[in-house]
Amino acid sequence: MADIFDNAVTSIVLGMEDFREGSDARMLSAARNYYAGLLLLGKECLIRAAPEANPMEIIGAKFEPVPDGDGGVDHEVVGYATVDLAQLKSRFKKFGLSWPDVNIEKLQRFRNNLEHYHLAEPVGALKEAIAASFSMIIDFLETLQEDPQDVLADVWDTILEETNAFNRMQKSCIDSLLRLNWPGEVQGLDRISCRNCGSSLIGQTDRDNTNSEAAYGKCFQCGQEYHQQQLAEMVVSASYEIDAYHAAKDGESSPIATCPNCNAEAYVENGEVSVCFACKETVAGECSRCGADITVHEYNPDYPGLCSYCAYTWEKVMRE
């Protein structure tokens, strides 16, 4: 098997040279080369964690059982396909390796679109997705106990400069959103996503404003502007989308709902708060008839003081 580490470094360097040149065509090439190199670097981490094993038994994507001659089975690699990003992440966990705390999903999505369709977003968003993942290279090389400055000597200065520039801009945007008086906890704002280009560089147009009900947003990658309600929806999505995902898997109600008052998809009900992040109205309370909790998912605007069951019962009585 060819030296995966050397191939990884070559792909990353080629990608960074394309990235540094900066034209649209070269940026598309940068995504292909850089992403391929990033995955190869991760695979090298797995291989070095079990140096006595056959590399394909570590990074192979498909296996099938074969009799071992003693009544049991062994598993043999099928074909030459190697692990994709999700499998790579899973095997890091099984090997006891630390997975970088980096949002690589945007770059993966852009790369897949380039492979199968075309890039629908502005090239600037692709550039941001690449720059946002640079710390992943550093983490992988740290796992490999390789010096990034030596390994990536020709492009190391570019990686440092772009990482610092992106981090400064992202921090400025996040700080402007955290400054607002949201009615509940906000977090994970590095996951916020522009509806036009997918960028995470969403911040307030007025960086000094502290009133969430007077906040207007802007994407500092493509220039798309957002009114107050849209900004609240994006903040809520970034802060609670993971909780919503787990709730859906467990068959529970999502912590994110449509506000009965302003119709923004910004109402949060998670056991700690029950309030709209856009208009700050709440429907929480006790049913005046039975004392049960009133939740946003069961709220009936025609009977605001009743739980869903009592509202249904009263409505049935009225029809009779």
Coordinates of C-alpha atoms in Angstrom, one line a residue:
M1 CA 0.0 0.0 0.0
A2 CA 1.3 3.5 -0.9
D3 CA 2.4 5.6 2.0
I4 CA -0.9 7.2 3.1
F5 CA 0.9 9.9 5.1
D6 CA 2.9 11.1 2.2
N7 CA -0.2 11.1 0.0
A8 CA -2.1 13.0 2.6
V9 CA 0.5 15.7 2.9
T10 CA 0.8 16.0 -0.9
S11 CA -3.0 16.4 -1.3
I12 CA -3.2 19.0 1.5
V13 CA -0.3 21.0 0.0
L14 CA -1.9 20.9 -3.4
G15 CA -5.2 22.0 -2.0
M16 CA -3.6 24.8 -0.1
E17 CA -1.8 26.0 -3.2
D18 CA -5.1 26.1 -5.0
F19 CA -6.6 27.9 -2.0
R20 CA -3.9 30.5 -1.9
E21 CA -4.3 31.3 -5.6
G22 CA -7.9 32.0 -4.8
S23 CA -9.7 32.0 -8.2
D24 CA -13.1 30.2 -8.4
A25 CA -11.8 27.3 -10.4
R26 CA -8.8 26.8 -8.2
M27 CA -11.0 27.0 -5.1
L28 CA -13.1 24.1 -6.4
S29 CA -9.8 22.2 -7.0
A30 CA -8.7 23.1 -3.5
A31 CA -11.8 21.5 -2.0
R32 CA -11.2 18.2 -3.7
N33 CA -7.5 18.0 -2.9
Y34 CA -7.7 19.3 0.6
Y35 CA -10.7 17.2 1.7
A36 CA -9.0 14.1 0.3
G37 CA -5.8 14.9 2.2
L38 CA -7.7 15.5 5.4
L39 CA -9.4 12.1 5.3
L40 CA -6.1 10.4 4.4
L41 CA -4.5 12.1 7.4
G42 CA -7.2 10.7 9.7
K43 CA -6.8 7.2 8.2
E44 CA -3.0 7.4 9.0
C45 CA -3.9 8.2 12.6
L46 CA -5.8 4.8 12.8
I47 CA -3.0 2.9 11.0
R48 CA -0.4 4.2 13.4
A49 CA -2.6 3.2 16.4
A50 CA -2.2 -0.4 15.4
P51 CA 1.2 -0.6 13.6
E52 CA 1.3 -4.4 13.4
A53 CA -2.0 -4.8 11.6
N54 CA -2.7 -4.9 7.9
P55 CA -3.7 -1.3 7.1
M56 CA -6.7 -2.4 5.0
E57 CA -8.0 -4.3 8.0
I58 CA -8.1 -1.0 9.8
I59 CA -9.4 1.4 7.2
G60 CA -11.3 -1.0 4.9
A61 CA -14.9 0.0 4.4
K62 CA -16.4 -3.5 3.8
F63 CA -15.9 -6.8 5.4
E64 CA -17.5 -10.2 5.1
P65 CA -17.4 -13.3 7.4
V66 CA -15.5 -16.4 6.2
P67 CA -15.1 -19.7 8.1
D68 CA -11.9 -19.9 10.2
G69 CA -11.7 -23.7 10.0
D70 CA -12.4 -24.2 13.7
G71 CA -16.1 -23.6 13.7
G72 CA -15.9 -19.9 13.9
V73 CA -15.4 -17.0 11.5
D74 CA -12.9 -14.4 10.5
H75 CA -13.7 -11.2 8.7
E76 CA -11.9 -10.4 5.4
V77 CA -11.8 -7.1 3.6
V78 CA -13.9 -6.9 0.5
G79 CA -12.6 -4.7 -2.3
Y80 CA -10.4 -1.6 -1.9
A81 CA -12.9 0.9 -0.6
T82 CA -11.8 2.7 2.5
V83 CA -13.8 4.4 5.3
D84 CA -15.7 7.6 4.7
L85 CA -16.0 10.5 7.1
A86 CA -18.7 8.9 9.3
Q87 CA -16.9 5.6 9.5
L88 CA -13.6 7.3 10.2
K89 CA -15.1 9.2 13.1
S90 CA -16.6 6.0 14.5
R91 CA -13.3 4.1 14.3
F92 CA -11.5 6.9 16.1
K93 CA -13.8 6.3 19.0
K94 CA -13.3 2.5 18.9
F95 CA -9.5 3.0 18.8
G96 CA -9.6 5.4 21.8
L97 CA -8.4 8.4 19.6
S98 CA -9.7 11.9 20.2
W99 CA -11.8 13.3 17.3
P100 CA -11.1 17.0 16.5
D101 CA -13.8 19.3 17.7
V102 CA -14.2 20.9 14.3
N103 CA -17.3 21.4 12.1
I104 CA -16.4 19.5 9.0
E105 CA -19.9 18.7 7.8
K106 CA -20.2 21.9 5.7
L107 CA -17.0 21.1 3.8
Q108 CA -18.1 17.5 3.4
R109 CA -21.5 18.6 1.9
F110 CA -19.8 21.1 -0.5
R111 CA -17.3 18.4 -1.5
N112 CA -20.1 15.9 -2.2
N113 CA -22.0 18.5 -4.2
L114 CA -18.9 19.1 -6.4
E115 CA -18.6 15.3 -7.0
H116 CA -22.2 14.6 -7.9
Y117 CA -23.8 17.9 -8.9
H118 CA -22.4 21.4 -8.7
L119 CA -21.7 24.0 -6.0
A120 CA -24.9 25.9 -5.4
E121 CA -23.4 28.2 -2.8
P122 CA -21.0 31.1 -3.5
V123 CA -17.4 30.0 -3.7
G124 CA -16.6 32.3 -0.7
A125 CA -18.6 29.9 1.4
L126 CA -16.5 27.0 0.2
K127 CA -13.4 29.0 1.1
E128 CA -14.8 29.6 4.6
A129 CA -15.6 25.9 5.1
I130 CA -12.0 25.0 4.2
A131 CA -10.5 27.6 6.5
A132 CA -12.8 26.6 9.3
S133 CA -11.4 23.1 9.3
F134 CA -7.7 24.0 9.4
S135 CA -7.4 23.2 13.1
M136 CA -8.4 19.6 12.2
I137 CA -5.0 19.3 10.4
I138 CA -3.3 20.4 13.5
D139 CA -5.2 18.0 15.7
F140 CA -4.5 15.0 13.4
L141 CA -0.7 15.9 13.2
E142 CA -0.6 16.2 17.0
T143 CA -2.1 12.7 17.2
L144 CA 0.6 11.5 14.8
Q145 CA 3.2 13.4 16.8
E146 CA 4.3 15.2 13.6
D147 CA 5.4 18.8 13.5
P148 CA 2.9 20.7 11.3
Q149 CA 5.5 23.5 10.5
D150 CA 7.9 20.9 9.2
V151 CA 5.4 18.7 7.4
L152 CA 3.5 21.6 5.7
A153 CA 6.4 24.0 5.5
D154 CA 5.4 25.5 2.1
V155 CA 1.8 26.3 3.1
W156 CA 2.0 26.6 6.9
D157 CA 2.1 30.4 6.9
T158 CA -1.1 30.5 4.8
I159 CA -2.9 28.0 7.1
L160 CA -1.9 30.2 10.2
E161 CA -3.0 33.4 8.5
E162 CA -6.3 32.1 7.3
T163 CA -7.1 30.3 10.6
N164 CA -6.4 33.5 12.6
A165 CA -8.5 35.7 10.2
F166 CA -11.5 33.3 10.2
N167 CA -11.3 32.8 14.0
R168 CA -11.3 36.6 14.6
M169 CA -14.2 37.2 12.3
Q170 CA -16.2 34.3 13.7
K171 CA -15.5 35.4 17.3
S172 CA -16.6 38.9 16.5
C173 CA -19.9 37.7 15.0
I174 CA -20.6 35.3 17.9
D175 CA -19.8 37.9 20.5
S176 CA -22.3 40.3 18.9
L177 CA -25.0 37.7 19.2
L178 CA -24.1 36.6 22.8
R179 CA -24.4 40.3 23.8
L180 CA -28.1 40.2 23.2
N181 CA -30.6 39.7 26.0
W182 CA -32.0 36.4 24.8
P183 CA -34.7 34.9 27.2
G184 CA -32.8 31.6 27.5
E185 CA -29.4 30.0 27.0
V186 CA -27.8 30.3 23.6
Q187 CA -24.8 28.1 22.6
G188 CA -23.2 26.4 19.7
L189 CA -23.3 29.6 17.6
D190 CA -20.4 28.4 15.5
R191 CA -23.1 26.1 13.9
I192 CA -25.2 29.0 12.8
S193 CA -25.7 28.9 9.0
C194 CA -26.5 31.6 6.5
R195 CA -29.7 30.7 4.5
N196 CA -28.1 32.0 1.3
C197 CA -24.5 30.7 1.4
G198 CA -24.2 28.4 4.4
S199 CA -21.6 30.6 6.1
S200 CA -21.3 30.7 9.9
L201 CA -20.2 34.3 9.9
I202 CA -23.6 35.7 11.0
G203 CA -23.5 38.7 13.3
Q204 CA -25.4 41.8 14.2
T205 CA -25.3 44.8 11.9
D206 CA -25.2 47.0 15.1
R207 CA -22.4 45.3 17.1
D208 CA -23.2 47.4 20.2
N209 CA -26.9 46.6 20.4
T210 CA -28.0 44.5 23.4
N211 CA -31.7 44.2 22.8
S212 CA -32.7 41.0 21.0
E213 CA -36.0 42.4 19.9
A214 CA -34.2 45.2 18.0
A215 CA -31.5 43.0 16.5
Y216 CA -30.8 42.7 12.8
G217 CA -28.4 40.3 11.4
K218 CA -26.0 40.1 8.4
C219 CA -23.9 37.4 6.8
F220 CA -20.4 38.7 6.6
Q221 CA -19.5 36.2 3.9
C222 CA -22.2 37.0 1.3
G223 CA -23.8 40.1 2.6
Q224 CA -27.3 38.6 3.1
E225 CA -29.3 40.6 5.7
Y226 CA -31.8 39.2 8.2
H227 CA -34.6 40.8 10.1
Q228 CA -35.1 40.3 13.8
Q229 CA -37.4 37.3 13.6
Q230 CA -35.1 35.5 11.1
L231 CA -32.1 36.1 13.3
A232 CA -33.9 34.7 16.3
E233 CA -34.9 31.6 14.3
M234 CA -31.2 31.0 13.3
V235 CA -29.9 31.4 16.8
V236 CA -32.5 29.0 18.2
S237 CA -31.7 26.5 15.5
A238 CA -28.0 26.6 16.2
S239 CA -28.5 26.4 20.0
Y240 CA -31.1 23.7 20.1
E241 CA -31.0 21.7 16.9
I242 CA -28.9 18.9 18.5
D243 CA -31.5 18.6 21.4
A244 CA -34.2 18.5 18.7
Y245 CA -32.4 15.7 16.9
H246 CA -32.1 13.6 20.1
A247 CA -35.7 14.3 21.0
A248 CA -36.9 13.0 17.6
K249 CA -34.8 9.8 18.0
D250 CA -36.3 9.2 21.4
G251 CA -39.9 9.9 20.2
E252 CA -40.1 13.0 22.3
S253 CA -41.4 16.5 21.5
S254 CA -38.9 18.8 19.9
P255 CA -37.6 21.7 22.1
I256 CA -38.1 24.0 19.1
A257 CA -41.7 25.0 18.1
T258 CA -43.5 27.6 16.1
C259 CA -44.5 30.5 18.3
P260 CA -48.4 30.8 18.6
N261 CA -48.0 34.6 18.9
C262 CA -45.6 35.7 16.1
N263 CA -45.3 32.4 14.1
A264 CA -41.5 32.4 14.3
E265 CA -39.8 29.0 14.5
A266 CA -38.1 30.3 17.6
Y267 CA -40.2 29.1 20.5
V268 CA -38.1 27.0 23.0
E269 CA -39.6 24.7 25.5
N270 CA -37.1 22.3 27.1
G271 CA -38.0 22.1 30.8
E272 CA -35.9 25.1 31.7
V273 CA -37.7 27.8 29.6
S274 CA -40.9 28.0 27.6
V275 CA -40.6 31.2 25.6
C276 CA -40.3 32.6 22.1
F277 CA -36.8 34.0 21.4
A278 CA -38.3 36.4 18.8
C279 CA -41.2 38.1 20.6
K280 CA -40.5 36.8 24.2
E281 CA -44.1 35.7 24.6
T282 CA -44.9 32.5 26.6
V283 CA -47.8 30.2 26.7
A284 CA -46.7 28.3 29.7
G285 CA -49.0 28.0 32.6
E286 CA -51.5 25.7 34.4
C287 CA -54.8 24.6 33.1
S288 CA -57.6 26.5 34.9
R289 CA -59.8 23.5 34.8
C290 CA -57.5 20.5 35.8
G291 CA -54.2 22.1 36.8
A292 CA -52.2 20.3 34.2
D293 CA -49.2 22.1 32.6
I294 CA -49.9 23.9 29.3
T295 CA -47.2 23.2 26.7
V296 CA -46.6 25.0 23.4
H297 CA -47.1 21.8 21.5
E298 CA -50.7 21.4 22.9
Y299 CA -51.6 25.1 23.2
N300 CA -54.9 26.1 21.7
P301 CA -55.2 29.8 21.0
D302 CA -59.0 29.6 21.2
Y303 CA -58.7 28.3 24.8
P304 CA -55.5 29.8 26.1
G305 CA -56.2 28.9 29.7
L306 CA -56.9 25.2 29.1
C307 CA -54.7 22.2 28.4
S308 CA -55.3 20.4 25.2
Y309 CA -57.5 17.7 26.8
C310 CA -59.7 20.2 28.6
A311 CA -59.9 22.4 25.4
Y312 CA -61.0 19.4 23.4
T313 CA -63.6 18.4 26.1
W314 CA -65.0 22.0 26.3
E315 CA -65.2 22.2 22.5
K316 CA -67.1 18.9 22.4
V317 CA -69.6 20.2 25.0
M318 CA -70.1 23.4 23.1
R319 CA -70.8 21.5 19.8
E320 CA -73.4 19.4 21.6

